[in-house]
Amino acid sequence: MMRKKLSIVTVVYNGERFIENAINSVISQKNEQVEYIIVDGGSTDSTLNIIEKYKNKIDIFISEKDKGIYDAMNKGWSKATGEYVAFLNSDDFYQPGLLNSVLNETNKNPDMIVTNTLIQDGEGKRKLFNRVTRKEDYKLHLRLPFMHPSVFIKKCIISKHNGFSLNYKIASDCDLLLKVLNESISIEYVNAYIVMRLGGVSDVNYKLGRKEYRDIYFNHFNRKIKANIGYVESLLSHYCYKAIRILK
């Protein structure tokens, strides 16, 4: 079976500090089986100048105002021509060899491919984000054991769920992943790494994020949560803080 095409989507707004690092991590591994899409939300810093330097290596570029990160992500995946889609944040990056490892795994035609995630703090120190390698673990854990940038998923599955809901400002990626994981899908694991940078957490974002994660988890795991409400509330506090620091 032949390897399938990948579409990488980077959404950015005023990301001059790290966007070049993200771009280079993709184009250094790019071949005819990798499509790169950048969606800019109308940046006012030097982001557009940086992107311009690499325009010949970027397959699709959109720059216009949007309704938030998930609106921009929806624009990106809807333009993708690859069978698999992944979302690389503008301040994160792939380590060398990741895309080739993922491409090799597409030979098995899974619905989803998951890579390792390294979390990098402001001092450059890295720590492995918790991971599981069996599908049963993905489905049974109330806490989502991976972040969306480490996931390569078939475009047809994203389309089936109408992409990312705009009802959420912070946690729509969690909502989509839980929808997908509640189905009977095939998942393959790749021993390769994406690096995600930590950001700060404002009180406003924490409160909004906690509410969104709570609503999503109650929607997806209503019976389990009612039986374990104390555990879930403590879990949400921990996971919300951790996820928002990563997703900014």
CSV table of C-alpha atoms in Angstrom, one decimal:
chain,number,residue,atom,x,y,z
A,1,MET,CA,0.0,0.0,0.0
A,2,MET,CA,1.4,3.5,-0.9
A,3,ARG,CA,2.0,6.2,1.5
A,4,LYS,CA,-0.7,8.8,1.8
A,5,LYS,CA,-0.4,12.6,1.5
A,6,LEU,CA,-0.2,14.8,4.6
A,7,SER,CA,-1.5,18.3,5.0
A,8,ILE,CA,0.1,20.4,7.8
A,9,VAL,CA,-1.9,23.5,8.9
A,10,THR,CA,-0.3,26.3,10.9
A,11,VAL,CA,-2.6,29.0,12.3
A,12,VAL,CA,-0.8,32.2,13.3
A,13,TYR,CA,-1.6,35.8,14.6
A,14,ASN,CA,1.3,38.1,15.5
A,15,GLY,CA,3.6,35.1,15.9
A,16,GLU,CA,6.9,36.8,14.9
A,17,ARG,CA,8.9,35.3,17.7
A,18,PHE,CA,8.6,31.6,16.8
A,19,ILE,CA,6.8,31.3,13.4
A,20,GLU,CA,10.1,30.9,11.5
A,21,ASN,CA,11.1,28.0,13.6
A,22,ALA,CA,7.8,26.3,13.0
A,23,ILE,CA,8.0,26.9,9.2
A,24,ASN,CA,11.5,25.5,9.0
A,25,SER,CA,10.6,22.4,10.9
A,26,VAL,CA,8.1,21.6,8.2
A,27,ILE,CA,9.9,22.6,5.0
A,28,SER,CA,13.1,20.9,6.1
A,29,GLN,CA,11.1,17.6,6.0
A,30,LYS,CA,8.8,18.5,3.1
A,31,ASN,CA,8.4,16.4,-0.1
A,32,GLU,CA,5.8,15.9,-2.7
A,33,GLN,CA,3.7,14.0,-0.1
A,34,VAL,CA,3.6,16.9,2.3
A,35,GLU,CA,1.4,19.9,1.8
A,36,TYR,CA,1.9,23.0,4.0
A,37,ILE,CA,-0.9,25.5,4.7
A,38,ILE,CA,-0.5,28.7,6.7
A,39,VAL,CA,-3.6,30.6,7.9
A,40,ASP,CA,-2.8,34.1,9.2
A,41,GLY,CA,-5.4,36.1,11.1
A,42,GLY,CA,-4.3,39.5,9.9
A,43,SER,CA,-1.0,39.9,11.8
A,44,THR,CA,0.2,43.4,12.5
A,45,ASP,CA,3.8,42.5,13.5
A,46,SER,CA,6.5,41.1,11.3
A,47,THR,CA,4.9,37.7,10.9
A,48,LEU,CA,3.8,38.3,7.2
A,49,ASN,CA,7.4,39.4,6.3
A,50,ILE,CA,8.7,36.2,7.7
A,51,ILE,CA,6.2,34.1,5.9
A,52,GLU,CA,6.9,35.9,2.6
A,53,LYS,CA,10.5,34.6,2.8
A,54,TYR,CA,9.2,31.1,2.5
A,55,LYS,CA,6.3,31.6,0.0
A,56,ASN,CA,7.8,29.2,-2.5
A,57,LYS,CA,7.7,26.4,0.0
A,58,ILE,CA,4.2,27.1,1.3
A,59,ASP,CA,1.5,25.5,-0.8
A,60,ILE,CA,-1.5,27.5,0.5
A,61,PHE,CA,-1.4,30.8,2.3
A,62,ILE,CA,-4.5,32.7,3.7
A,63,SER,CA,-4.2,36.0,5.4
A,64,GLU,CA,-7.5,37.6,6.6
A,65,LYS,CA,-9.4,38.3,9.8
A,66,ASP,CA,-11.1,35.4,11.5
A,67,LYS,CA,-13.4,34.6,14.3
A,68,GLY,CA,-10.7,33.0,16.4
A,69,ILE,CA,-8.2,30.1,16.3
A,70,TYR,CA,-10.8,27.4,15.5
A,71,ASP,CA,-12.3,29.4,12.7
A,72,ALA,CA,-8.8,29.7,11.3
A,73,MET,CA,-8.2,26.0,11.8
A,74,ASN,CA,-11.4,25.2,9.9
A,75,LYS,CA,-10.3,27.4,7.0
A,76,GLY,CA,-7.0,25.4,6.9
A,77,TRP,CA,-8.3,21.9,7.0
A,78,SER,CA,-11.1,22.7,4.5
A,79,LYS,CA,-8.4,23.7,1.9
A,80,ALA,CA,-6.3,20.6,2.5
A,81,THR,CA,-5.8,18.1,-0.3
A,82,GLY,CA,-4.0,15.5,1.8
A,83,GLU,CA,-5.7,12.4,3.2
A,84,TYR,CA,-4.3,13.2,6.6
A,85,VAL,CA,-4.4,16.6,8.3
A,86,ALA,CA,-2.3,17.9,11.3
A,87,PHE,CA,-2.2,21.2,13.0
A,88,LEU,CA,1.1,22.7,14.0
A,89,ASN,CA,0.9,25.7,16.3
A,90,SER,CA,3.0,28.7,15.2
A,91,ASP,CA,5.2,28.5,18.3
A,92,ASP,CA,5.8,24.7,18.2
A,93,PHE,CA,7.9,22.6,15.9
A,94,TYR,CA,8.5,19.1,14.6
A,95,GLN,CA,11.8,17.3,15.4
A,96,PRO,CA,13.7,16.0,12.4
A,97,GLY,CA,12.4,12.8,10.9
A,98,LEU,CA,8.8,13.1,12.3
A,99,LEU,CA,7.0,13.6,9.0
A,100,ASN,CA,8.8,10.7,7.3
A,101,SER,CA,7.9,8.4,10.2
A,102,VAL,CA,4.3,9.5,10.0
A,103,LEU,CA,4.3,9.0,6.2
A,104,ASN,CA,5.6,5.5,6.6
A,105,GLU,CA,2.7,4.7,9.1
A,106,THR,CA,0.1,5.8,6.5
A,107,ASN,CA,0.9,2.6,4.7
A,108,LYS,CA,-1.3,0.9,7.3
A,109,ASN,CA,-4.2,3.3,6.5
A,110,PRO,CA,-5.2,4.1,10.1
A,111,ASP,CA,-7.8,6.7,10.9
A,112,MET,CA,-5.4,8.5,13.3
A,113,ILE,CA,-1.7,8.6,13.9
A,114,VAL,CA,-0.3,9.9,17.2
A,115,THR,CA,3.2,11.1,17.9
A,116,ASN,CA,5.1,11.8,21.1
A,117,THR,CA,5.0,15.3,22.6
A,118,LEU,CA,7.8,17.2,24.4
A,119,ILE,CA,6.9,20.2,26.5
A,120,GLN,CA,9.5,23.0,26.5
A,121,ASP,CA,9.5,25.7,29.1
A,122,GLY,CA,10.8,29.3,28.9
A,123,GLU,CA,14.3,28.1,29.8
A,124,GLY,CA,14.4,25.5,27.0
A,125,LYS,CA,14.0,22.6,29.3
A,126,ARG,CA,11.9,19.7,27.9
A,127,LYS,CA,9.7,17.1,29.5
A,128,LEU,CA,7.8,14.2,27.9
A,129,PHE,CA,4.1,14.8,27.9
A,130,ASN,CA,2.2,11.7,29.2
A,131,ARG,CA,1.5,9.2,26.5
A,132,VAL,CA,-0.3,6.0,25.9
A,133,THR,CA,0.2,3.6,23.0
A,134,ARG,CA,-2.9,1.5,23.0
A,135,LYS,CA,-6.3,2.5,21.6
A,136,GLU,CA,-8.1,1.1,24.7
A,137,ASP,CA,-6.2,3.6,26.8
A,138,TYR,CA,-7.1,6.5,24.6
A,139,LYS,CA,-10.8,5.7,24.9
A,140,LEU,CA,-10.9,4.8,28.6
A,141,HIS,CA,-9.0,7.7,30.1
A,142,LEU,CA,-11.2,10.6,31.1
A,143,ARG,CA,-8.1,12.8,30.8
A,144,LEU,CA,-7.1,13.2,27.1
A,145,PRO,CA,-3.5,11.8,27.0
A,146,PHE,CA,-2.3,13.9,24.1
A,147,MET,CA,-2.7,17.3,22.6
A,148,HIS,CA,-4.1,18.0,19.1
A,149,PRO,CA,-0.7,19.0,17.5
A,150,SER,CA,0.6,15.5,18.0
A,151,VAL,CA,-2.3,14.0,16.0
A,152,PHE,CA,-2.5,13.3,12.3
A,153,ILE,CA,-6.1,12.5,11.4
A,154,LYS,CA,-8.0,11.6,8.2
A,155,LYS,CA,-9.6,14.7,6.6
A,156,CYS,CA,-12.8,12.8,6.0
A,157,ILE,CA,-13.2,12.2,9.7
A,158,ILE,CA,-12.7,15.9,10.5
A,159,SER,CA,-15.3,16.7,7.8
A,160,LYS,CA,-17.7,14.1,9.2
A,161,HIS,CA,-17.8,16.1,12.4
A,162,ASN,CA,-17.9,19.5,10.7
A,163,GLY,CA,-14.5,20.4,12.0
A,164,PHE,CA,-14.0,22.5,15.1
A,165,SER,CA,-17.0,23.9,16.8
A,166,LEU,CA,-17.0,27.7,17.2
A,167,ASN,CA,-19.0,27.4,20.4
A,168,TYR,CA,-15.7,27.0,22.3
A,169,LYS,CA,-12.9,29.5,22.4
A,170,ILE,CA,-10.3,27.4,24.1
A,171,ALA,CA,-11.3,23.7,24.1
A,172,SER,CA,-12.8,22.9,20.7
A,173,ASP,CA,-9.9,20.7,19.8
A,174,CYS,CA,-10.6,18.5,22.9
A,175,ASP,CA,-14.3,18.4,21.9
A,176,LEU,CA,-13.4,17.1,18.4
A,177,LEU,CA,-10.9,14.6,19.5
A,178,LEU,CA,-13.3,13.1,22.1
A,179,LYS,CA,-16.0,12.8,19.3
A,180,VAL,CA,-13.6,10.9,17.2
A,181,LEU,CA,-12.3,8.7,20.0
A,182,ASN,CA,-15.8,7.7,20.9
A,183,GLU,CA,-16.1,6.0,17.5
A,184,SER,CA,-14.6,2.7,16.4
A,185,ILE,CA,-11.4,4.0,14.7
A,186,SER,CA,-8.0,2.6,14.1
A,187,ILE,CA,-5.0,4.4,15.7
A,188,GLU,CA,-1.3,3.9,15.1
A,189,TYR,CA,1.5,5.3,17.3
A,190,VAL,CA,4.8,6.8,16.0
A,191,ASN,CA,7.9,7.1,18.1
A,192,ALA,CA,8.7,10.6,16.9
A,193,TYR,CA,8.5,14.0,18.6
A,194,ILE,CA,6.7,17.4,18.3
A,195,VAL,CA,7.9,20.1,20.7
A,196,MET,CA,5.3,22.4,22.2
A,197,ARG,CA,6.2,25.6,24.1
A,198,LEU,CA,4.6,26.5,27.4
A,199,GLY,CA,2.8,29.8,27.8
A,200,GLY,CA,1.3,31.7,30.7
A,201,VAL,CA,-2.3,31.3,32.0
A,202,SER,CA,-4.4,34.4,32.7
A,203,ASP,CA,-7.2,34.1,35.2
A,204,VAL,CA,-9.7,34.9,32.5
A,205,ASN,CA,-8.5,32.1,30.2
A,206,TYR,CA,-8.3,29.6,33.1
A,207,LYS,CA,-11.9,30.3,34.1
A,208,LEU,CA,-13.2,30.1,30.6
A,209,GLY,CA,-11.1,27.1,29.8
A,210,ARG,CA,-12.2,25.2,32.9
A,211,LYS,CA,-15.9,25.9,32.1
A,212,GLU,CA,-15.4,24.7,28.5
A,213,TYR,CA,-13.5,21.6,29.4
A,214,ARG,CA,-16.2,20.8,32.1
A,215,ASP,CA,-19.0,21.2,29.6
A,216,ILE,CA,-17.3,19.0,27.1
A,217,TYR,CA,-16.4,16.3,29.5
A,218,PHE,CA,-20.0,16.2,30.9
A,219,ASN,CA,-21.3,16.0,27.3
A,220,HIS,CA,-19.0,13.0,26.4
A,221,PHE,CA,-18.8,11.1,29.7
A,222,ASN,CA,-22.0,12.0,31.5
A,223,ARG,CA,-22.6,8.7,33.3
A,224,LYS,CA,-19.0,8.2,34.3
A,225,ILE,CA,-18.7,11.7,35.6
A,226,LYS,CA,-21.8,11.5,37.8
A,227,ALA,CA,-20.3,8.5,39.4
A,228,ASN,CA,-16.9,10.1,40.0
A,229,ILE,CA,-17.7,13.8,40.3
A,230,GLY,CA,-15.0,14.6,42.9
A,231,TYR,CA,-12.3,13.0,40.8
A,232,VAL,CA,-13.4,14.7,37.6
A,233,GLU,CA,-13.5,18.1,39.2
A,234,SER,CA,-9.9,17.8,40.5
A,235,LEU,CA,-8.9,16.3,37.1
A,236,LEU,CA,-10.4,19.3,35.3
A,237,SER,CA,-8.5,21.8,37.4
A,238,HIS,CA,-5.2,20.0,36.6
A,239,TYR,CA,-5.9,19.3,33.0
A,240,CYS,CA,-7.3,22.7,32.2
A,241,TYR,CA,-4.2,24.5,33.6
A,242,LYS,CA,-1.9,22.2,31.8
A,243,ALA,CA,-3.7,22.4,28.4
A,244,ILE,CA,-4.1,26.2,28.4
A,245,ARG,CA,-0.4,26.7,29.2
A,246,ILE,CA,0.4,24.5,26.2
A,247,LEU,CA,-2.3,26.0,23.9
A,248,LYS,CA,-1.9,29.6,25.0
